[in-house]
Short mmCIF file of C-alpha atoms in Angstrom, two decimals:
data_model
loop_
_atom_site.label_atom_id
_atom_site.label_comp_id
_atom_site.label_asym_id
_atom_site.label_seq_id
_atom_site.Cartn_x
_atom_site.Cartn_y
_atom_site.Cartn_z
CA UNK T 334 -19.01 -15.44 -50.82
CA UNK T 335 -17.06 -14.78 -54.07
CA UNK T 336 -19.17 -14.19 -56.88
CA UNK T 337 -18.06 -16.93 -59.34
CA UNK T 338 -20.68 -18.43 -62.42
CA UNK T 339 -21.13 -22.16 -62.35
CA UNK T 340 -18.68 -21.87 -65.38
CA UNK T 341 -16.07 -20.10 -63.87
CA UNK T 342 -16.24 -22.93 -60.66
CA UNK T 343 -15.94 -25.41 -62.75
CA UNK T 344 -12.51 -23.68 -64.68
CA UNK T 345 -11.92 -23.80 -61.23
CA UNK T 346 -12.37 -27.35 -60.26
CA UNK T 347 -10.69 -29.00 -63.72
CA UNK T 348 -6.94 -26.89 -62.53
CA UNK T 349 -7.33 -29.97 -59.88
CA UNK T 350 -9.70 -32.37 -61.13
CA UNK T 351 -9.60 -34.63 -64.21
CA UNK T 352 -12.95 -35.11 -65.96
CA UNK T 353 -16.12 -36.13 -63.83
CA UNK T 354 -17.97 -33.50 -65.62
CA UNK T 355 -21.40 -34.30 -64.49
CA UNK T 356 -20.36 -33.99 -60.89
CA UNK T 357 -18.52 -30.49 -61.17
CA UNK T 358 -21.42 -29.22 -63.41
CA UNK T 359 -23.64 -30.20 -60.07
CA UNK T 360 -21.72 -28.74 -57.25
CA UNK T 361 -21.32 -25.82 -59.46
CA UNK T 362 -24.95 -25.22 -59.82
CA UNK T 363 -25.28 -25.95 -56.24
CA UNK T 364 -22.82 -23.47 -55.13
CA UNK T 365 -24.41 -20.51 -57.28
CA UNK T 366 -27.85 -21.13 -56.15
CA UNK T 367 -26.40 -19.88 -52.38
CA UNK T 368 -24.89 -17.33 -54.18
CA UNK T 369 -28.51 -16.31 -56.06
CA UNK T 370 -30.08 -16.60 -52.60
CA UNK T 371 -28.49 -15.01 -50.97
CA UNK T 372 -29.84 -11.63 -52.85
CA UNK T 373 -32.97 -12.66 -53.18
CA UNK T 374 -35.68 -11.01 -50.51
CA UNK T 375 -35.85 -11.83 -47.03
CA UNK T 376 -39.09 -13.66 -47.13
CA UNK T 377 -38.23 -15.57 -50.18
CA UNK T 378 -34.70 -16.29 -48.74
CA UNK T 379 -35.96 -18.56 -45.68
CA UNK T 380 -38.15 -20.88 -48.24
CA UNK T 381 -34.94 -22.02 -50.29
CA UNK T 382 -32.84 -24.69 -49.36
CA UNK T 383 -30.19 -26.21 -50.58
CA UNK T 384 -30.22 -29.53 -52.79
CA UNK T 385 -28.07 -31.67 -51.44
CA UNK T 386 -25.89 -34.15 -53.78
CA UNK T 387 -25.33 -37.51 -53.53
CA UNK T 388 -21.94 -38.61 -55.44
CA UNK T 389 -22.19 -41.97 -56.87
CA UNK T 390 -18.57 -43.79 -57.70
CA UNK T 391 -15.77 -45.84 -56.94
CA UNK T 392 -13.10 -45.16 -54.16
CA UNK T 393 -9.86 -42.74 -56.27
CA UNK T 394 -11.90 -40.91 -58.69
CA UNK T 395 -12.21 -37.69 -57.36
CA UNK T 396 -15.32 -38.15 -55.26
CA UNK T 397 -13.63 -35.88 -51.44
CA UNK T 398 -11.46 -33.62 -53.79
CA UNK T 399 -14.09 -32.24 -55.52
CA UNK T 400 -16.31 -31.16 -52.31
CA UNK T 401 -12.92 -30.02 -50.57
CA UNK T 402 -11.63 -27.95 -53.30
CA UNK T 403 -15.22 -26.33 -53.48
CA UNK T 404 -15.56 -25.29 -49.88
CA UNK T 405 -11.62 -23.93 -50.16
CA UNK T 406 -12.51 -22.20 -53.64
CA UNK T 407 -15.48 -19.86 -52.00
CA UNK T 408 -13.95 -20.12 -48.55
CA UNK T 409 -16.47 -21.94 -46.86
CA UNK T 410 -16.34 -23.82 -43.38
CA UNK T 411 -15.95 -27.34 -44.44
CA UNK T 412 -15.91 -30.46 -42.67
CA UNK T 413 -15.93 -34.56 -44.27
CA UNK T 414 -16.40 -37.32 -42.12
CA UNK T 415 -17.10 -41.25 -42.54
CA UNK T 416 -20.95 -42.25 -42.17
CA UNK T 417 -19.64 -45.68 -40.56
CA UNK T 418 -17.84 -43.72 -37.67
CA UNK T 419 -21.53 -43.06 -35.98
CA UNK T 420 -23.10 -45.66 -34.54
CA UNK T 421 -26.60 -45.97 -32.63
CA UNK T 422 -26.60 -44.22 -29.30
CA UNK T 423 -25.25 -47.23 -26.59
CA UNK T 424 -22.93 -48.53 -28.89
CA UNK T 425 -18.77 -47.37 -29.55
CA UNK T 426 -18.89 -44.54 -31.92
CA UNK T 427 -19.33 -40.67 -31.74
CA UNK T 428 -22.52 -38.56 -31.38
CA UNK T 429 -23.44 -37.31 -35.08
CA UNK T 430 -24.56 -34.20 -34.10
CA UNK T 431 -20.32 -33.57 -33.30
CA UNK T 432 -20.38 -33.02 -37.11
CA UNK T 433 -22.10 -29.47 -36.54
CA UNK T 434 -19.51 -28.90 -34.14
CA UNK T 435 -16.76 -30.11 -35.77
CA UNK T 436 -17.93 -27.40 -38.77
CA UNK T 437 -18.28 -24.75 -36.13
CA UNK T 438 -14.66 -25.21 -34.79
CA UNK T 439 -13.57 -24.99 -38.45
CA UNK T 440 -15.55 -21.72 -39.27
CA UNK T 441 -13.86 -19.77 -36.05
CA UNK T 442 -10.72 -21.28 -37.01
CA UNK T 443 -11.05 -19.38 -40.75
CA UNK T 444 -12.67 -16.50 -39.43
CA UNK T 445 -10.23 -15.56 -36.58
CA UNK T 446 -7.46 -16.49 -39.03
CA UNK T 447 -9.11 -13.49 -41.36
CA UNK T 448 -9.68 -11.07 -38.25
CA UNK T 449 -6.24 -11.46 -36.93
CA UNK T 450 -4.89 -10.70 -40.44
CA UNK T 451 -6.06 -7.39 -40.34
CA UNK T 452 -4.80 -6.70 -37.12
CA UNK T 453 -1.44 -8.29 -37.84
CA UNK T 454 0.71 -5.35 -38.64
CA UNK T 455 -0.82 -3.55 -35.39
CA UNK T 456 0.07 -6.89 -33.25
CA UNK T 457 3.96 -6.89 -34.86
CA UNK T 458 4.23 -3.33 -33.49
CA UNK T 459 2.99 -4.02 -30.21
CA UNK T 460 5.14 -7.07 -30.16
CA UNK T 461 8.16 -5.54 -30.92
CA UNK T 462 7.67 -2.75 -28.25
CA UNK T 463 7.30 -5.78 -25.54
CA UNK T 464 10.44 -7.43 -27.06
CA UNK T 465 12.33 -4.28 -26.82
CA UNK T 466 10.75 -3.63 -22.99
CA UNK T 467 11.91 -7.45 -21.96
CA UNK T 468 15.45 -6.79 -23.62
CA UNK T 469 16.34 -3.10 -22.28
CA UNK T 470 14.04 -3.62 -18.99
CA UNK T 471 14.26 -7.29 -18.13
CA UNK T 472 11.83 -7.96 -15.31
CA UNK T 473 13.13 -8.68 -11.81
CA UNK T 474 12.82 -11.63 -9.50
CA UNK T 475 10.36 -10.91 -7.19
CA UNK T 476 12.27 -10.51 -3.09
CA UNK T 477 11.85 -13.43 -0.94
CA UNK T 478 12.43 -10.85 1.96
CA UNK T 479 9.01 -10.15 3.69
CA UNK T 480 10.18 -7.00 4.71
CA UNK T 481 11.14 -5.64 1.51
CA UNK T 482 8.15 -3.62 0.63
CA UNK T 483 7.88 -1.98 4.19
CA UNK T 484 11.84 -0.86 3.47
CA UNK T 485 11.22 0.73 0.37
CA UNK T 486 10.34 4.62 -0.06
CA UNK T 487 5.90 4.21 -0.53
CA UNK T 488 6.03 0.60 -0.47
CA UNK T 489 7.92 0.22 -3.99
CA UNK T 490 10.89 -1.73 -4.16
CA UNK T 491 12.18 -0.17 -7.72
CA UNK T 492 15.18 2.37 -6.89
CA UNK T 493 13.76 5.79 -8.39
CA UNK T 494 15.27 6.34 -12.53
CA UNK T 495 16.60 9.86 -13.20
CA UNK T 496 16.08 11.79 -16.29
CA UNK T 497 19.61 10.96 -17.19
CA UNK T 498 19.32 7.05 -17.05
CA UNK T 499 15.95 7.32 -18.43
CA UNK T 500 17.53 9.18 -21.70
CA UNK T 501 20.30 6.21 -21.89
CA UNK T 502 17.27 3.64 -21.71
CA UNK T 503 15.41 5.24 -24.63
CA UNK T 504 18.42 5.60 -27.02
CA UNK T 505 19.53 2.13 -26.19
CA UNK T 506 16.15 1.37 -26.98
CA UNK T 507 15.90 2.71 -30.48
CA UNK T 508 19.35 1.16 -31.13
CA UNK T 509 17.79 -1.98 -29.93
CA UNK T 510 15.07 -1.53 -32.35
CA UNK T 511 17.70 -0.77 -35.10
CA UNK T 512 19.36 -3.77 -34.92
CA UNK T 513 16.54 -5.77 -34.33
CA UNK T 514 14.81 -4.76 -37.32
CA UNK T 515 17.89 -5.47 -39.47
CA UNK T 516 18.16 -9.38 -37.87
CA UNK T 517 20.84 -9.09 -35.45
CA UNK T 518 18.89 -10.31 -32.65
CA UNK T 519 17.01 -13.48 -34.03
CA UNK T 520 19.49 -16.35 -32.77
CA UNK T 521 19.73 -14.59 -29.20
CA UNK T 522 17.91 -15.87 -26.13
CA UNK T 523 15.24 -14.12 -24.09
CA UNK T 524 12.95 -15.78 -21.19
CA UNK T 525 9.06 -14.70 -21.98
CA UNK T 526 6.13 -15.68 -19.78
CA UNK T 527 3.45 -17.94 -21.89
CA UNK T 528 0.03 -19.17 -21.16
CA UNK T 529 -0.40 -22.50 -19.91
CA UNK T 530 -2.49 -24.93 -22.16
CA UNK T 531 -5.68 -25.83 -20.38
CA UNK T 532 -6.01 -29.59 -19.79
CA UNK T 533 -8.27 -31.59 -22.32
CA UNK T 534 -10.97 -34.60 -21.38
CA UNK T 535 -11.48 -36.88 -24.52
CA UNK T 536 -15.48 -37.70 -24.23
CA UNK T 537 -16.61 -40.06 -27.13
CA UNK T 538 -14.03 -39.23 -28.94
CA UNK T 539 -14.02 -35.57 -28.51
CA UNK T 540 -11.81 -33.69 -26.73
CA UNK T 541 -13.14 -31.13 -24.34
CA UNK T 542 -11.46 -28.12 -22.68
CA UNK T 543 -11.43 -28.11 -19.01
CA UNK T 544 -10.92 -24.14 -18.78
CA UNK T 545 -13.45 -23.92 -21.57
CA UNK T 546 -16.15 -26.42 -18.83
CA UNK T 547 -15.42 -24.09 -16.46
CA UNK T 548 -16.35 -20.90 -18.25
CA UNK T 549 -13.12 -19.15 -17.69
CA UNK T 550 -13.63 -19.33 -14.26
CA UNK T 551 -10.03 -20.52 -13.36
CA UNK T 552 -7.12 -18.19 -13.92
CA UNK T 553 -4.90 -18.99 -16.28
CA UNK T 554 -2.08 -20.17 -15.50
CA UNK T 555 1.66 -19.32 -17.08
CA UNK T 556 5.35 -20.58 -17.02
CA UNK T 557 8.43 -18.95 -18.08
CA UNK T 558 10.01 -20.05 -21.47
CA UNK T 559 13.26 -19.50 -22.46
CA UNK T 560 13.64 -19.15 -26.58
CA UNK T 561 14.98 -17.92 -29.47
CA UNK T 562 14.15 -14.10 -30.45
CA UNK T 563 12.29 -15.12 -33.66
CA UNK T 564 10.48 -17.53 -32.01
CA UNK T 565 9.46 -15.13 -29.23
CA UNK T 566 8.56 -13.08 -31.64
CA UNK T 567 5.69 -15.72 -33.16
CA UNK T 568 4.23 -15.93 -29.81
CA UNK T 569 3.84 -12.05 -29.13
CA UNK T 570 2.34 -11.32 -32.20
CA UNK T 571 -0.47 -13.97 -31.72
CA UNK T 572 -0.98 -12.75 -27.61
CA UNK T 573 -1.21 -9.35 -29.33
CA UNK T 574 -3.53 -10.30 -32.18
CA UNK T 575 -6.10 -12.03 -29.79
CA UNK T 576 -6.11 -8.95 -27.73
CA UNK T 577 -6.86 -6.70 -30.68
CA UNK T 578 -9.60 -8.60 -32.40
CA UNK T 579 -13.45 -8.94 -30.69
CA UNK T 580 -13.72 -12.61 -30.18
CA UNK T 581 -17.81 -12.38 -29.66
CA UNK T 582 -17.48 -10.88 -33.45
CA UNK T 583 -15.46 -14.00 -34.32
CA UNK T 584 -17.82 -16.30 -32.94
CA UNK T 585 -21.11 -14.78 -34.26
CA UNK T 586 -19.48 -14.52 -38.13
CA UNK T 587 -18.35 -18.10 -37.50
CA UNK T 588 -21.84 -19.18 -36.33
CA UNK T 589 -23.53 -17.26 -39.53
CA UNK T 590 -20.95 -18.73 -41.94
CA UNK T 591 -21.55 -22.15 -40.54
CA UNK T 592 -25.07 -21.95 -40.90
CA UNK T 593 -25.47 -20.22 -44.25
CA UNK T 594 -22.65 -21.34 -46.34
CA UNK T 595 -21.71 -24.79 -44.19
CA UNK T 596 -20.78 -27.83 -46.66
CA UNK T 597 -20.29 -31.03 -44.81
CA UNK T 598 -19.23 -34.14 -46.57
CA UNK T 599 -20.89 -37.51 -45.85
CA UNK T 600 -18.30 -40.73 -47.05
CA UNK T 601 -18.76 -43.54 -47.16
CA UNK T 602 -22.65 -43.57 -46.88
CA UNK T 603 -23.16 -46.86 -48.82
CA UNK T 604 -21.21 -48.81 -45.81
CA UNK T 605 -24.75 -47.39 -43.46
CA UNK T 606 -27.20 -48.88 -45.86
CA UNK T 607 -29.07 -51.39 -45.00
CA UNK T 608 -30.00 -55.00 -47.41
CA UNK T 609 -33.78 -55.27 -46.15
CA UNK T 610 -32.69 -57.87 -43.40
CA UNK T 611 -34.52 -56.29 -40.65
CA UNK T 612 -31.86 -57.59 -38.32
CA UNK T 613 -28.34 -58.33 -37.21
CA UNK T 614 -26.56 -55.33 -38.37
CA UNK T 615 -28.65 -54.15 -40.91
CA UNK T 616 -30.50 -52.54 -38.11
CA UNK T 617 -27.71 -50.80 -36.65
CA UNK T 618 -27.22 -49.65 -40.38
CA UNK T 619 -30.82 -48.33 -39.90
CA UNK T 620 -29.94 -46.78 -37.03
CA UNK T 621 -27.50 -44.45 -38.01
CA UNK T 622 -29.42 -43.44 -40.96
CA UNK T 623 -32.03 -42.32 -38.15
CA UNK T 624 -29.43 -40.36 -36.54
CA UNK T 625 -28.41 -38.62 -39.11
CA UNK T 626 -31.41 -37.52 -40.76
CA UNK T 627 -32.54 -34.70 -38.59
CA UNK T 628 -29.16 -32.75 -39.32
CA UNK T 629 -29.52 -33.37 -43.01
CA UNK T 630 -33.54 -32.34 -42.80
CA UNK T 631 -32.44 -29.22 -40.56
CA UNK T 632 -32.17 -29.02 -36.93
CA UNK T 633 -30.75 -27.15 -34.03
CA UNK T 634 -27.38 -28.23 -32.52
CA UNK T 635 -26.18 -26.84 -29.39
CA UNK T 636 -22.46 -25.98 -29.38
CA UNK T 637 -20.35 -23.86 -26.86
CA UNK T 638 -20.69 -20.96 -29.30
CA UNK T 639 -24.91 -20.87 -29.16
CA UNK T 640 -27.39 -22.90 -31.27
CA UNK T 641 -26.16 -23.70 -35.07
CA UNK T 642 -28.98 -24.37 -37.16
CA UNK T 643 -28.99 -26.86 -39.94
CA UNK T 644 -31.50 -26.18 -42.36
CA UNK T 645 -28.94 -24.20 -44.97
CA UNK T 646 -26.09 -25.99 -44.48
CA UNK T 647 -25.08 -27.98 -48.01
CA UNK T 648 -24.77 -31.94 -47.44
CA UNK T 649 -22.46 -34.01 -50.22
CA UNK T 650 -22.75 -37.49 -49.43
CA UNK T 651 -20.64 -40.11 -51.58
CA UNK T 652 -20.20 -43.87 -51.98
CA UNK T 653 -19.07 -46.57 -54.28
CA UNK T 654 -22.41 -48.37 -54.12
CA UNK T 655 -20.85 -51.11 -55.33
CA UNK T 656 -22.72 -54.21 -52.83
CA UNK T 657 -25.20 -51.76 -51.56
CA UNK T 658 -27.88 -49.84 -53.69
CA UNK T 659 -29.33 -46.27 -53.25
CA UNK T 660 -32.75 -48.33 -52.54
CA UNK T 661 -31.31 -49.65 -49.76
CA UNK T 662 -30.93 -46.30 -47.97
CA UNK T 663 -34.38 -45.17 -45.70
CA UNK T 664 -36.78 -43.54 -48.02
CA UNK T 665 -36.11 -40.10 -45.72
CA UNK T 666 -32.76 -40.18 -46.37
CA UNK T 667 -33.24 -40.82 -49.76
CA UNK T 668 -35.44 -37.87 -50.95
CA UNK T 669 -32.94 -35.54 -48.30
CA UNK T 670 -30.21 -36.04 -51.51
CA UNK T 671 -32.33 -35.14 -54.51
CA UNK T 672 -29.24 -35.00 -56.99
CA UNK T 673 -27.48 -37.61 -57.87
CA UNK T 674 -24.21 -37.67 -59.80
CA UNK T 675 -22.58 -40.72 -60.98
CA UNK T 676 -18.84 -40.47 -61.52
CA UNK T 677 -16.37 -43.04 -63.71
CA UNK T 678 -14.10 -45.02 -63.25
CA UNK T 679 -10.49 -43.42 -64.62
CA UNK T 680 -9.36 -44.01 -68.03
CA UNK T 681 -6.02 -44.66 -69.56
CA UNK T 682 -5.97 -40.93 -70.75
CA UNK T 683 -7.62 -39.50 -67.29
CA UNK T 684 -4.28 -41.09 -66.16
CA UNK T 685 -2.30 -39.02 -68.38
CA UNK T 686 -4.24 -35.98 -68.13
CA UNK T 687 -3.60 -36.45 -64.36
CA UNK T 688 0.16 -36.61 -64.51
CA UNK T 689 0.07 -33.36 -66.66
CA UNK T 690 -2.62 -30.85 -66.19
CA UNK T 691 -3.74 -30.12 -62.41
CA UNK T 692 -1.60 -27.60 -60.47
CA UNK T 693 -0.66 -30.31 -58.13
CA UNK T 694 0.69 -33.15 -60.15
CA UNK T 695 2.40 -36.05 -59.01
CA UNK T 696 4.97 -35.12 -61.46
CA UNK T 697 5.33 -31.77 -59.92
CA UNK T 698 5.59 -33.13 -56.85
CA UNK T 699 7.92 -35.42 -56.84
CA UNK T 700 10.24 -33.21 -58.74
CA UNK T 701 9.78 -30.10 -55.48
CA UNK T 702 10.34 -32.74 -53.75
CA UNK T 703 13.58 -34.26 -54.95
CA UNK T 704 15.23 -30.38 -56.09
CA UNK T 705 15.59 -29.94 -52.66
CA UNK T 706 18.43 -32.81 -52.79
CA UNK T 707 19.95 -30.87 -56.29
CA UNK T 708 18.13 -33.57 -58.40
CA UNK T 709 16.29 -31.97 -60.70
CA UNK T 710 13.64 -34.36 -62.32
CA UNK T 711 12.24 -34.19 -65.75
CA UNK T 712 9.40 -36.68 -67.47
CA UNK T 713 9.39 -37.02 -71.47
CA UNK T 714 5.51 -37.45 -73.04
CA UNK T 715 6.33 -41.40 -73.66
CA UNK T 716 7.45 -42.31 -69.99
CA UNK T 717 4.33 -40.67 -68.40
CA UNK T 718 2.41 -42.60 -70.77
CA UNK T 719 3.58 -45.93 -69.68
CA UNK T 720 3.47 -44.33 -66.29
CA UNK T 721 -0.40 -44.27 -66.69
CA UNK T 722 -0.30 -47.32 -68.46
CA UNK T 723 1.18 -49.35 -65.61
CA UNK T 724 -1.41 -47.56 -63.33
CA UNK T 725 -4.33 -48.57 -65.32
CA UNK T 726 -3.63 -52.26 -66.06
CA UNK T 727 -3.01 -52.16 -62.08
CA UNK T 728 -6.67 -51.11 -61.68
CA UNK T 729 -8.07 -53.45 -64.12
CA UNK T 730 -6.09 -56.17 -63.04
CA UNK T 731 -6.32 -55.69 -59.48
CA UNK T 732 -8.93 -53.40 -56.98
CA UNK T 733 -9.45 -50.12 -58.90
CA UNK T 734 -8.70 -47.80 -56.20
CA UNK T 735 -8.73 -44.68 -58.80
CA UNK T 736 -6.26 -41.83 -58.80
CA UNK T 737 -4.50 -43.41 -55.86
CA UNK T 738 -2.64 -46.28 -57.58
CA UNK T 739 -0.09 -43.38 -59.24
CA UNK T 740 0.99 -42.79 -55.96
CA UNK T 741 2.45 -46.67 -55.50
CA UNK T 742 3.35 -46.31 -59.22
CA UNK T 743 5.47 -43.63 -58.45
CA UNK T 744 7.10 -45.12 -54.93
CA UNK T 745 8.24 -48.30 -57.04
CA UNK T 746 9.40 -46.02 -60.01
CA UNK T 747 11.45 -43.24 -57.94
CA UNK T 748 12.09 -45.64 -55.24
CA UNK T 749 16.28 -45.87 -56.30
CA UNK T 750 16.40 -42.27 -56.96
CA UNK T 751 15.11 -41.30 -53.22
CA UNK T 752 16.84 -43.31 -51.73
CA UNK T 753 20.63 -42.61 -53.02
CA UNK T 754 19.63 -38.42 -52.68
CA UNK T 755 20.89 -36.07 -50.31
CA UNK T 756 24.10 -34.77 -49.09
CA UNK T 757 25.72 -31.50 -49.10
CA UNK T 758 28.31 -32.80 -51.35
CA UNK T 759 26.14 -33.88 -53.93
CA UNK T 760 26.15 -32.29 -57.12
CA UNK T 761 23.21 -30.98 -59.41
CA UNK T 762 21.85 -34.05 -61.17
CA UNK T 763 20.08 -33.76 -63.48
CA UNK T 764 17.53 -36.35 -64.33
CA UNK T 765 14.98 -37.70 -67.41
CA UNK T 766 12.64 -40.11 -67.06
CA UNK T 767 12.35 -41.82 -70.35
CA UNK T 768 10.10 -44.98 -71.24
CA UNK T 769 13.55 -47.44 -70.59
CA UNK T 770 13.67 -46.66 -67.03
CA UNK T 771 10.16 -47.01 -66.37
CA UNK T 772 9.84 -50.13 -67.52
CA UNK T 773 12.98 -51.35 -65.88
CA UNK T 774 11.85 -50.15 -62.60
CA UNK T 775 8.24 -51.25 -63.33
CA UNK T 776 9.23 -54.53 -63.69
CA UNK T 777 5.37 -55.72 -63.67
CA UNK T 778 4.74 -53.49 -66.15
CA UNK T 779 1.50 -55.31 -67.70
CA UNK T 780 0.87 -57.02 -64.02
CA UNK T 781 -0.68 -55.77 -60.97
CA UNK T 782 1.96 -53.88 -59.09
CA UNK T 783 2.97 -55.55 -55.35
CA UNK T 784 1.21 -52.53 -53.48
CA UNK T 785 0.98 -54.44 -50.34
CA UNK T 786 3.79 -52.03 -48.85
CA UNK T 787 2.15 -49.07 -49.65
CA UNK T 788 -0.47 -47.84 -47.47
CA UNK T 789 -3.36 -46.32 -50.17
#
């Protein structure tokens, strides 16, 4: 875990986030205190759990980006999933404890990912020696002939290689090599034997290896593939890199990092609380609460890589609350999320500040994406303030659905330019976005933009 001060995580968060200070201030803390526990003594160590955080706000505002860009920023296995997806056991919906597993996939994902790094320039070696072996020694169709191997000299049906042809081989080899290595070979063809996918059984929604059911105890099967060099290539170095690395390491950092720095991300939780009915589907409500307590409280999950516990894993739930209350959630559930954050609705300058200051700005965005068609898009300070303008009154007007609405703002305003881009005869255009255009192409300017096209 990288040792960064609640200060320096929240520096962090705000390159991505606008505002919602209380919240990053939270997850911050949250995120040292595994940090600061992770050094304290053994003994002391098992008595400390985490204090899970309960995100209070509307839909847009920041709510999923803030826990994602946390597990990414300390490269933590991270997983987010939607409360109302889990239903009571007999009824359509998938097991909750396929949240622990879900995190476990994702943890041997990232730490294979970082083994087979370190093995890469190893693997691009080997590969290249198996290129070079299927290039100057391309294998031979095995002889239909049943007498074949009782004709040739101790059973082999390979003619015998003299020195001299075997001194040819080699220095065609290395020329090989050469030319390979300077790009002459990428576009050419080559037929390389690949493993077979293994098929999958979707159970509940899950799918489910058959060669993993079986424990490996069918071969695996392979088919020849006929591709480009380069693409070969890809292939050979990942065969190689699996060989190299020890998967029961893989698996047992995975587990460990699951279990000890784990951050799973509970939406939606306010559509699973109940009114105080006691029936109809306030029940069911109940009854996913019920299910998903024990992982919150700390349990044991069986997965195909061992038990994963619970107990340290850190839990962000988050929900509008806006029909529902926090009351309404089980008392157990309740006192499982001791902090609480409330975050705001966005502001006419959180819009601005959005458009400007995060890394990965609409703005920014939009003009990547358009320079690849030689359009090269600029934004003066009064356009992106109507931009935000037209976003806001959208909200207000209309369902606030946060950050989100910039991203129909932006279809309707960029809409003519997208469209009449492209071409390889096109030249360099070069392109300002000034206050006149966007309100000619916002034509509801001070109205709730049509978004009904626009999936949000």
């Amino acid at each position: 875990m990288k040792e960064l001060t609640p200060r320096e995580i929240v520096r962090e968060l705000d390159r991505y986030i606008i505002g919602q200070e209380e919240a990053k201030r939270a997850v911050a803390i949250a995120l040292r205190n595994r940090y600061r526990r992770a050094r304290v003594e053994e003994a002391m160590r098992e008595e400390i759990f985490p204090k899970n955080i309960l995100m209070i706000g509307p839909t847009g505002v920041g709510k999923t980006e803030i826990a994602r860009r946390l597990a990414k920023l300390v490269q933590a296995p991270f997983v987010k999933v939607e409360a109302t997806k889990f239903t009571e056991v007999g009824y359509v919906g998938r097991d909750v404890e396929s949240i622990v597993r879900d995190l476990v996939e994702n943890a041997v994902r990232m730490v294979r990912d970082e083994h087979e790094s370190r093995v890469r320039t190893r693997a691009e070696v080997l590969a290249e020696d198996r290129l070079l072996n299927m290039i100057v020694y391309p294998p031979k169709k095995p002889s239909n002939n049943p007498f074949t191997a009782l004709l040739a000299p101790h059973g082999s049906n390979e003619p015998s290689i003299s020195d001299e042809e075997k001194d040819r081989l080699r220095s065609c080899k290395e020329q090989v090599r050469e030319e390979m290595r300077r790009g002459e070979w990428e576009d050419k063809e080559i037929e390389i034997e690949v493993a077979e996918k293994a098929p999958e059984l979707e159970v509940g929604g899950n799918a489910i290896n058959l060669g993993d059911m079986m424990g490996g105890l069918m071969p695996q099967r392979t088919k020849q593939r006929r591709m480009k060099i380069k693409d070969a290539r890809k292939i050979l170095i990942q065969e190689e890199a699996e060989k190299l690395i020890d998967q029961d390491a893989v698996q047992e950092e995975a587990v460990r990092r699951a279990e000890q720095n784990g951050i799973i991300f509970l939406d939606e939780i306010d559509k699973i609380a109940g009114h105080g009915s006691g029936h109809g589907p306030d029940v069911s409500r109940e009854g996913v609460q019920r299910d998903i307590l024990p992982i919150v409280e700390g349990s044991t999950v069986n997965t195909k890589y061992g038990p994963v516990k619970t107990d340290f894993m850190l839990f962000i739930a988050a929900g509008a609350f806006h029909v529902a209350k926090i009351s309404d959630l089980i008392p157990e559930l309740q006192g499982r999320f001791p902090v609480h954050v409330n975050l705001k609705s966005l502001t006419r300058e959180d819009f601005v500040n959005i458009l400007v200051k995060p890394d990965n700005a609409l703005t920014r965005q939009y003009a990547a994406l358009l320079e690849t068609d030689k359009v090269h898009l600029t934004f003066s300070e009064e356009a992106l303030t109507d931009i935000a303008e037209a976003a806001f009154v959208a909200n207000e007007t209309g369902e606030d659905i946060g950050a989100r609405r910039l991203h129909a703002v932006f279809e309707e305003l960029l809409e003519d330019i997208s469209f009449n881009a492209g071409g390889e005869e096109m030249p360099d255009v070069y392109l300002n976005i000034t206050p006149d255009y966007v309100r000619e192409h916002l034509s509801s300017f001070h109205t709730p933009l049509d978004t009904r096209k626009y999936i949000l």
